[in-house]
């Protein structure tokens, strides 16, 4: 089987999805998107198309759980493979609303699988999460580390992985490449595309960016008493451009072997929250104000990838570091202080 040429991107208006659209268009793919804009904006596609110099094939405003609407998309387009990003991703929101997280993340994935199955589409790249490792412990986490989800968001991603693995065991014609992303961060180097969630960001880098641009007085550092070198939590941040490069490379490997194959995507290096504050301060040229507060419920001390398996399997490794992530995030934030909505009100990027 040859590499797919038409790719359905679920959640293609979101942070990773929008960068993935650019990556796919840049590499000659036809791109179809479904998204309900619950955490994004349709304005992003003008930017995607401006960067890529090509049009997205079609964009559908639909809920991933709406199996009939999804089926109509597969009726209209011959889809070769799916990149599945649509879902909810906030740890604190998942503690407040666990049912919604299972509904969207698990229900959305089974609805997608149903529509794929009905239309003979058997190739999926699933964007999973390092959060499935949860309380697994410190040190680099290989794909063989048993999952220990610490909150409903992580449990919903782990449940999806188990469903996908079971489908692959029972239906040998399926290939699922499950990419456990660590912490994607940064922005497209053009400054046109970045992370612009609805409401106040829960994730560290977009919040830090909004502090740096003056939208919030200071960053709250959640927890200064973790068993880490400076007491703040450690994560493995991966440039969003590396993240989507790996997803695009995954498409080339869908034909390698059927079944489910799981890979970590990370730098393999941990950075603390204070490391991130220091690097962002360098990027924006002034100290970013912060205060250390209580730990955030659901957070774990450290999540760092053993990122060697994807290198062994595909010869893929990231090429950008934390300084690149902070520089590109800051460029986007400076050019779009109010995000995409700001530009709609007349601020040109
Ligand atoms: P995002 O919120 O920016 O993008 C998700 C997109 O899905 C949004 O555009 C949103 O509107 C859309 N969406 C949500 N619910 C939907 C629904 N019911 N129907 C249709 N569309 C819906 O998040 P992101 O950071 O781009 O993450 C994308 C995927 O990658 C998620 O599945 C997430 O679990 C996974 N992931 C993200 C990270 C991260 O830190 N950003 C890390 C690991 C894995
Ligand atoms: C990073 C660190 C916070 C905001 C989750 C998922 C993971 C991945 C990324 C999707 C933590 C601290 C944050 C703030 C802070 N996503 N922080 N002040 O929680 O590591 O990971 O999103 O799958 O899988 O679990 O990401 O960016 O929210 O937080 O101190 O205002 O920054 O406590 O230690 P997290 P994050």
Short mmCIF file of C-alpha atoms and ligand atoms in Angstrom, two decimals:
data_model
loop_
_atom_site.label_atom_id
_atom_site.label_comp_id
_atom_site.label_asym_id
_atom_site.label_seq_id
_atom_site.Cartn_x
_atom_site.Cartn_y
_atom_site.Cartn_z
CA UNK A 1 0.00 0.00 0.00
CA UNK A 2 1.34 3.46 -0.84
CA UNK A 3 1.46 6.41 1.58
CA UNK A 4 -1.94 8.11 2.06
CA UNK A 5 -2.68 11.17 -0.06
CA UNK A 6 -5.97 12.46 1.43
CA UNK A 7 -5.88 12.87 5.18
CA UNK A 8 -8.77 13.71 7.48
CA UNK A 9 -7.53 15.85 10.39
CA UNK A 10 -9.92 15.83 13.35
CA UNK A 11 -9.44 18.84 15.62
CA UNK A 12 -7.61 20.54 12.74
CA UNK A 13 -8.40 24.05 14.02
CA UNK A 14 -6.66 23.39 17.35
CA UNK A 15 -3.09 24.05 18.44
CA UNK A 16 -1.46 20.86 17.16
CA UNK A 17 -4.06 20.24 14.44
CA UNK A 18 -3.60 23.62 12.74
CA UNK A 19 0.18 23.18 12.62
CA UNK A 20 -0.39 19.65 11.29
CA UNK A 21 -2.53 21.08 8.47
CA UNK A 22 0.37 23.33 7.41
CA UNK A 23 2.79 20.42 7.61
CA UNK A 24 0.54 18.20 5.46
CA UNK A 25 -0.18 20.91 2.89
CA UNK A 26 3.56 21.65 2.69
CA UNK A 27 4.14 17.98 1.88
CA UNK A 28 1.53 17.73 -0.86
CA UNK A 29 -1.32 16.06 1.03
CA UNK A 30 -4.99 16.83 0.45
CA UNK A 31 -6.35 17.91 3.83
CA UNK A 32 -9.92 17.60 5.11
CA UNK A 33 -10.72 18.99 8.56
CA UNK A 34 -13.49 18.42 11.08
CA UNK A 35 -13.72 20.55 14.24
CA UNK A 36 -16.48 22.05 16.39
CA UNK A 37 -14.33 25.03 17.52
CA UNK A 38 -14.99 24.33 21.19
CA UNK A 39 -11.37 25.31 21.88
CA UNK A 40 -10.37 27.03 18.65
CA UNK A 41 -11.51 29.35 15.89
CA UNK A 42 -12.25 28.94 12.20
CA UNK A 43 -10.11 32.05 11.58
CA UNK A 44 -7.07 29.83 11.83
CA UNK A 45 -7.56 28.41 8.33
CA UNK A 46 -6.85 31.73 6.58
CA UNK A 47 -3.49 31.65 8.37
CA UNK A 48 -2.86 27.98 7.57
CA UNK A 49 -3.54 28.62 3.88
CA UNK A 50 -1.46 31.81 3.83
CA UNK A 51 1.56 29.97 5.23
CA UNK A 52 1.17 26.90 3.03
CA UNK A 53 0.18 28.79 -0.12
CA UNK A 54 -2.48 26.12 -0.70
CA UNK A 55 -6.09 25.61 0.32
CA UNK A 56 -7.40 23.12 2.83
CA UNK A 57 -9.64 20.79 0.78
CA UNK A 58 -12.71 21.13 3.00
CA UNK A 59 -13.52 22.15 6.56
CA UNK A 60 -16.57 20.79 8.41
CA UNK A 61 -17.97 22.34 11.57
CA UNK A 62 -19.15 19.21 13.35
CA UNK A 63 -18.94 17.40 16.64
CA UNK A 64 -16.70 14.34 16.47
CA UNK A 65 -19.36 12.42 18.44
CA UNK A 66 -21.89 12.99 15.63
CA UNK A 67 -21.46 9.71 13.79
CA UNK A 68 -23.92 10.62 11.01
CA UNK A 69 -22.26 13.95 10.25
CA UNK A 70 -18.88 12.19 10.24
CA UNK A 71 -20.17 9.51 7.89
CA UNK A 72 -21.34 12.21 5.49
CA UNK A 73 -17.75 13.55 5.37
CA UNK A 74 -16.42 10.07 4.52
CA UNK A 75 -19.19 9.76 1.88
CA UNK A 76 -18.02 12.98 0.23
CA UNK A 77 -14.25 12.38 0.32
CA UNK A 78 -12.06 9.37 -0.32
CA UNK A 79 -10.07 9.48 2.89
CA UNK A 80 -6.87 7.40 2.99
CA UNK A 81 -5.92 8.00 6.61
CA UNK A 82 -6.97 9.97 9.68
CA UNK A 83 -4.93 12.13 12.07
CA UNK A 84 -7.05 12.23 15.21
CA UNK A 85 -6.54 15.32 17.41
CA UNK A 86 -10.12 16.32 18.28
CA UNK A 87 -10.79 16.20 21.98
CA UNK A 88 -10.60 17.95 25.32
CA UNK A 89 -7.21 18.28 27.00
CA UNK A 90 -7.31 20.25 30.25
CA UNK A 91 -6.30 18.39 33.39
CA UNK A 92 -8.19 20.72 35.82
CA UNK A 93 -11.31 20.80 33.62
CA UNK A 94 -11.32 17.01 33.51
CA UNK A 95 -11.36 16.89 37.31
CA UNK A 96 -14.35 19.25 37.32
CA UNK A 97 -16.21 17.49 34.48
CA UNK A 98 -15.00 13.88 34.11
CA UNK A 99 -18.10 12.70 32.24
CA UNK A 100 -17.60 15.32 29.53
CA UNK A 101 -14.01 14.13 29.09
CA UNK A 102 -15.06 10.50 28.65
CA UNK A 103 -17.93 11.56 26.40
CA UNK A 104 -15.85 13.68 24.01
CA UNK A 105 -12.53 11.83 24.09
CA UNK A 106 -13.77 8.24 24.25
CA UNK A 107 -17.19 8.75 22.60
CA UNK A 108 -15.57 10.87 19.87
CA UNK A 109 -12.96 8.21 19.17
CA UNK A 110 -15.51 5.37 18.92
CA UNK A 111 -17.75 7.49 16.66
CA UNK A 112 -14.73 8.14 14.44
CA UNK A 113 -13.82 4.45 14.40
CA UNK A 114 -17.42 3.60 13.47
CA UNK A 115 -17.42 5.99 10.51
CA UNK A 116 -13.95 4.80 9.42
CA UNK A 117 -15.03 1.18 9.62
CA UNK A 118 -18.17 1.81 7.61
CA UNK A 119 -16.11 3.48 4.85
CA UNK A 120 -13.23 1.01 4.70
CA UNK A 121 -10.67 3.42 6.20
CA UNK A 122 -8.18 1.40 8.25
CA UNK A 123 -5.27 3.78 8.90
CA UNK A 124 -5.19 6.06 11.91
CA UNK A 125 -2.57 8.17 13.65
CA UNK A 126 -3.78 8.82 17.18
CA UNK A 127 -2.42 11.73 19.20
CA UNK A 128 -2.20 10.30 22.68
CA UNK A 129 -0.59 11.79 25.73
CA UNK A 130 2.30 11.35 28.15
CA UNK A 131 -0.30 11.84 30.84
CA UNK A 132 -1.18 8.12 30.52
CA UNK A 133 2.05 7.42 32.48
CA UNK A 134 0.76 9.53 35.36
CA UNK A 135 2.31 8.53 38.63
CA UNK A 136 4.67 6.07 36.94
CA UNK A 137 7.69 7.70 38.60
CA UNK A 138 10.78 9.73 37.74
CA UNK A 139 13.36 9.02 35.06
CA UNK A 140 12.81 8.52 31.35
CA UNK A 141 9.53 6.72 30.62
CA UNK A 142 9.64 4.12 27.86
CA UNK A 143 6.55 2.91 26.04
CA UNK A 144 6.74 -0.28 28.14
CA UNK A 145 6.15 1.67 31.37
CA UNK A 146 2.75 0.62 32.73
CA UNK A 147 0.09 3.32 32.45
CA UNK A 148 -1.07 4.93 35.70
CA UNK A 149 -3.45 7.75 34.71
CA UNK A 150 -3.78 10.32 37.51
CA UNK A 151 -6.87 12.23 36.30
CA UNK A 152 -9.89 11.77 34.02
CA UNK A 153 -8.19 13.42 31.03
CA UNK A 154 -5.35 10.88 31.20
CA UNK A 155 -7.79 8.03 31.87
CA UNK A 156 -9.82 9.03 28.80
CA UNK A 157 -6.70 8.97 26.59
CA UNK A 158 -5.64 5.60 28.06
CA UNK A 159 -9.14 4.19 27.48
CA UNK A 160 -8.91 5.26 23.82
CA UNK A 161 -5.53 3.55 23.51
CA UNK A 162 -6.98 0.33 24.94
CA UNK A 163 -9.96 0.44 22.55
CA UNK A 164 -7.67 1.06 19.57
CA UNK A 165 -5.33 -1.77 20.62
CA UNK A 166 -8.26 -4.14 20.95
CA UNK A 167 -9.67 -3.19 17.54
CA UNK A 168 -6.24 -3.83 16.01
CA UNK A 169 -5.98 -7.22 17.75
CA UNK A 170 -9.39 -8.30 16.46
CA UNK A 171 -9.31 -6.69 12.99
CA UNK A 172 -5.86 -7.36 11.50
CA UNK A 173 -6.41 -5.01 8.55
CA UNK A 174 -6.11 -1.95 10.85
CA UNK A 175 -2.96 0.06 11.45
CA UNK A 176 -2.95 2.52 14.34
CA UNK A 177 0.14 4.55 15.16
CA UNK A 178 -0.34 5.89 18.65
CA UNK A 179 1.92 8.85 19.40
CA UNK A 180 2.22 9.67 23.09
CA UNK A 181 3.00 13.37 22.89
CA UNK A 182 4.77 14.82 25.89
CA UNK A 183 4.23 18.60 26.20
CA UNK A 184 3.91 20.31 22.80
CA UNK A 185 4.85 24.01 22.98
CA UNK A 186 5.97 26.88 20.76
CA UNK A 187 4.47 28.11 17.51
CA UNK A 188 5.00 28.24 13.75
CA UNK A 189 8.17 30.28 13.04
CA UNK A 190 6.19 32.70 10.83
CA UNK A 191 4.42 34.12 13.90
CA UNK A 192 1.10 33.61 12.09
CA UNK A 193 0.11 30.41 13.84
CA UNK A 194 0.34 29.55 17.52
CA UNK A 195 -1.59 28.46 20.57
CA UNK A 196 -4.80 30.44 21.03
CA UNK A 197 -7.20 28.47 23.23
CA UNK A 198 -10.66 29.72 24.17
CA UNK A 199 -10.66 31.47 27.57
CA UNK A 200 -7.75 31.54 29.98
CA UNK A 201 -5.15 28.90 29.11
CA UNK A 202 -4.58 26.03 31.55
CA UNK A 203 -1.31 25.02 29.88
CA UNK A 204 1.95 26.57 31.00
CA UNK A 205 3.40 28.08 27.82
CA UNK A 206 0.33 29.92 26.52
CA UNK A 207 -0.29 31.31 30.03
CA UNK A 208 3.35 32.40 30.30
CA UNK A 209 3.05 34.05 26.89
CA UNK A 210 -0.04 35.98 28.00
CA UNK A 211 1.76 37.14 31.17
CA UNK A 212 4.73 38.27 29.07
CA UNK A 213 2.44 40.30 26.79
CA UNK A 214 0.66 41.89 29.78
CA UNK A 215 -2.68 40.08 29.75
CA UNK A 216 -2.15 38.64 33.27
CA UNK A 217 -0.08 40.15 36.09
CA UNK A 218 1.97 37.06 36.90
CA UNK A 219 2.32 33.33 36.41
CA UNK A 220 1.21 31.15 39.28
CA UNK A 221 3.79 28.39 39.62
CA UNK A 222 1.78 25.42 40.85
CA UNK A 223 3.89 23.83 43.57
CA UNK A 224 7.41 24.57 44.81
CA UNK A 225 7.74 21.46 46.94
CA UNK A 226 8.04 18.66 44.38
CA UNK A 227 10.99 16.26 44.74
CA UNK A 228 12.76 17.87 41.75
CA UNK A 229 15.97 19.89 41.54
CA UNK A 230 14.26 23.28 42.10
CA UNK A 231 11.01 22.06 43.68
CA UNK A 232 8.83 22.80 40.61
CA UNK A 233 7.33 20.16 38.34
CA UNK A 234 9.38 18.82 35.43
CA UNK A 235 8.01 18.15 31.94
CA UNK A 236 9.41 17.22 28.55
CA UNK A 237 8.45 20.10 26.22
CA UNK A 238 8.50 19.37 22.48
CA UNK A 239 8.27 22.04 19.77
CA UNK A 240 4.89 21.88 18.04
CA UNK A 241 6.71 21.87 14.66
CA UNK A 242 8.61 18.74 15.73
CA UNK A 243 5.34 17.29 17.03
CA UNK A 244 3.59 17.69 13.69
CA UNK A 245 6.66 16.63 11.73
CA UNK A 246 6.50 13.31 13.61
CA UNK A 247 2.79 12.95 12.83
CA UNK A 248 3.47 13.54 9.13
CA UNK A 249 6.34 11.02 9.16
CA UNK A 250 3.95 8.56 10.84
CA UNK A 251 1.77 8.68 7.71
CA UNK A 252 4.72 7.26 5.74
CA UNK A 253 4.90 4.34 8.17
CA UNK A 254 1.23 3.34 8.19
CA UNK A 255 1.98 0.74 5.54
CA UNK A 256 4.94 -0.80 7.43
CA UNK A 257 3.03 -3.33 9.52
CA UNK A 258 -0.59 -3.71 10.59
CA UNK A 259 -1.58 -3.52 14.26
CA UNK A 260 -1.13 -0.86 16.89
CA UNK A 261 2.31 0.64 17.47
CA UNK A 262 2.98 3.07 20.31
CA UNK A 263 5.71 5.72 20.32
CA UNK A 264 6.68 8.49 22.72
CA UNK A 265 7.24 11.93 21.23
CA UNK A 266 9.48 14.04 23.40
CA UNK A 267 12.91 15.65 23.58
CA UNK A 268 13.99 13.19 26.24
CA UNK A 269 15.00 16.17 28.43
CA UNK A 270 13.13 17.52 31.43
CA UNK A 271 12.57 21.23 32.15
CA UNK A 272 11.10 22.57 35.36
CA UNK A 273 8.49 25.33 35.50
CA UNK A 274 11.24 27.70 36.67
CA UNK A 275 13.49 26.64 33.76
CA UNK A 276 10.61 27.58 31.48
CA UNK A 277 10.14 30.97 33.20
CA UNK A 278 13.88 31.68 32.79
CA UNK A 279 13.92 30.66 29.11
CA UNK A 280 10.79 32.69 28.34
CA UNK A 281 12.25 35.71 30.11
CA UNK A 282 15.32 35.43 27.85
CA UNK A 283 13.06 35.19 24.79
CA UNK A 284 10.99 38.27 25.61
CA UNK A 285 13.90 40.28 26.99
CA UNK A 286 12.56 40.93 30.51
CA UNK A 287 11.81 38.89 33.62
CA UNK A 288 8.37 37.26 33.50
CA UNK A 289 6.75 37.84 36.93
CA UNK A 290 5.71 34.76 38.88
CA UNK A 291 4.74 33.57 42.35
CA UNK A 292 4.95 30.06 43.73
CA UNK A 293 1.56 28.80 44.90
CA UNK A 294 0.01 25.49 45.97
CA UNK A 295 0.25 22.39 43.78
CA UNK A 296 -2.49 21.94 41.16
CA UNK A 297 -4.69 18.89 41.84
CA UNK A 298 -3.93 16.03 39.45
CA UNK A 299 -0.38 17.19 38.64
CA UNK A 300 2.56 14.82 38.96
CA UNK A 301 6.17 15.76 39.78
CA UNK A 302 7.92 14.63 36.61
CA UNK A 303 7.14 13.32 33.11
CA UNK A 304 10.15 12.87 30.81
CA UNK A 305 10.24 10.67 27.71
CA UNK A 306 12.56 7.91 26.77
CA UNK A 307 12.29 9.08 23.17
CA UNK A 308 14.57 6.43 21.64
CA UNK A 309 11.99 4.00 20.20
CA UNK A 310 10.74 6.34 17.47
CA UNK A 311 14.35 7.07 16.51
CA UNK A 312 15.13 3.35 16.28
CA UNK A 313 11.94 2.60 14.30
CA UNK A 314 11.79 5.58 11.91
CA UNK A 315 15.08 7.41 12.39
CA UNK A 316 13.02 10.35 13.68
CA UNK A 317 14.25 12.78 16.32
CA UNK A 318 13.33 16.35 17.24
CA UNK A 319 15.49 19.21 15.98
CA UNK A 320 14.34 22.14 18.14
CA UNK A 321 14.98 22.98 21.81
CA UNK A 322 13.32 24.96 24.61
CA UNK A 323 14.88 28.25 23.43
CA UNK A 324 13.30 27.72 19.97
CA UNK A 325 9.91 27.00 21.58
CA UNK A 326 10.02 30.17 23.72
CA UNK A 327 11.29 32.34 20.84
CA UNK A 328 8.57 31.14 18.46
CA UNK A 329 5.81 31.34 21.08
CA UNK A 330 6.87 34.90 21.92
CA UNK A 331 6.95 35.93 18.27
CA UNK A 332 3.36 34.68 17.87
CA UNK A 333 2.22 36.35 21.08
CA UNK A 334 3.83 39.69 20.20
CA UNK A 335 2.30 39.72 16.74
CA UNK A 336 -1.09 38.51 18.02
CA UNK A 337 -1.45 39.87 21.57
CA UNK A 338 -5.15 39.01 21.62
CA UNK A 339 -4.81 35.85 19.54
CA UNK A 340 -6.67 35.27 16.28
CA UNK A 341 -9.71 37.25 17.47
CA UNK A 342 -7.50 40.35 17.82
CA UNK A 343 -6.57 40.21 14.15
CA UNK A 344 -10.25 39.95 13.16
CA UNK A 345 -10.78 43.29 14.86
CA UNK A 346 -8.20 44.91 12.66
CA UNK A 347 -4.80 44.01 14.11
CA UNK A 348 -2.77 42.60 11.26
CA UNK A 349 -0.17 40.01 12.20
P1 LIG B 1 -6.65 21.89 21.18
O1 LIG B 1 -7.72 22.04 22.21
O2 LIG B 1 -5.94 23.10 20.73
O3 LIG B 1 -7.23 21.16 19.90
C1 LIG B 1 -8.27 20.22 19.97
C2 LIG B 1 -9.26 20.58 18.87
O4 LIG B 1 -10.34 19.64 18.95
C3 LIG B 1 -9.86 21.97 19.04
O5 LIG B 1 -9.82 22.67 17.82
C4 LIG B 1 -11.27 21.72 19.48
O6 LIG B 1 -12.16 22.73 19.05
C5 LIG B 1 -11.55 20.38 18.82
N1 LIG B 1 -12.61 19.64 19.49
C6 LIG B 1 -12.80 19.44 20.82
N2 LIG B 1 -13.90 18.73 21.04
C7 LIG B 1 -14.42 18.43 19.82
C8 LIG B 1 -15.56 17.73 19.39
N3 LIG B 1 -16.40 17.16 20.26
N4 LIG B 1 -15.80 17.62 18.07
C9 LIG B 1 -14.97 18.19 17.15
N5 LIG B 1 -13.87 18.88 17.51
C10 LIG B 1 -13.60 19.01 18.83
O7 LIG B 1 -5.63 20.81 21.75
P2 LIG B 1 -4.22 20.37 21.18
O8 LIG B 1 -3.20 20.79 22.13
O9 LIG B 1 -4.08 20.74 19.76
O10 LIG B 1 -4.38 18.80 21.34
C11 LIG B 1 -4.82 18.01 20.27
C12 LIG B 1 -4.79 16.54 20.66
O11 LIG B 1 -3.49 16.18 21.06
C13 LIG B 1 -5.74 16.19 21.82
O12 LIG B 1 -6.35 14.96 21.52
C14 LIG B 1 -4.82 16.02 23.00
O13 LIG B 1 -5.30 15.06 23.88
C15 LIG B 1 -3.55 15.56 22.33
N6 LIG B 1 -2.37 15.97 23.09
C16 LIG B 1 -2.16 17.29 23.36
C17 LIG B 1 -1.07 17.68 24.12
C18 LIG B 1 -0.84 19.11 24.51
O14 LIG B 1 -0.24 19.36 25.54
N7 LIG B 1 -1.25 20.09 23.72
C19 LIG B 1 -0.21 16.69 24.59
C20 LIG B 1 -0.45 15.36 24.31
C21 LIG B 1 -1.55 15.02 23.54
C1 LIG B 2 2.95 22.00 32.78
C2 LIG B 2 3.52 22.32 34.16
C3 LIG B 2 1.84 22.68 35.85
C4 LIG B 2 0.14 26.30 34.24
C5 LIG B 2 -1.05 18.22 30.35
C6 LIG B 2 -1.32 16.82 29.97
C7 LIG B 2 -0.24 16.36 29.02
C8 LIG B 2 -0.13 17.31 27.89
C9 LIG B 2 0.10 18.68 28.35
C10 LIG B 2 -2.09 16.76 26.60
C11 LIG B 2 2.76 21.59 35.27
C12 LIG B 2 2.67 23.93 35.60
C13 LIG B 2 0.92 25.16 34.42
C14 LIG B 2 0.30 27.41 35.13
C15 LIG B 2 2.02 26.18 36.28
N1 LIG B 2 -1.32 17.51 27.18
N2 LIG B 2 1.84 25.12 35.43
N3 LIG B 2 1.24 27.30 36.10
O1 LIG B 2 -0.29 19.37 33.07
O2 LIG B 2 2.05 18.76 32.25
O3 LIG B 2 0.21 18.22 30.92
O4 LIG B 2 -1.00 19.04 29.21
O5 LIG B 2 -2.05 15.59 26.59
O6 LIG B 2 -0.53 15.12 28.52
O7 LIG B 2 -1.33 16.01 31.10
O8 LIG B 2 0.76 20.57 31.09
O9 LIG B 2 1.13 22.89 30.44
O10 LIG B 2 -0.78 22.34 32.01
O11 LIG B 2 1.55 22.20 32.84
O12 LIG B 2 2.85 26.15 37.18
O13 LIG B 2 -0.40 28.42 35.03
O14 LIG B 2 3.36 23.71 34.40
O15 LIG B 2 1.57 22.53 37.21
O16 LIG B 2 3.69 21.22 36.23
P1 LIG B 2 0.68 19.22 31.97
P2 LIG B 2 0.61 22.06 31.54
#
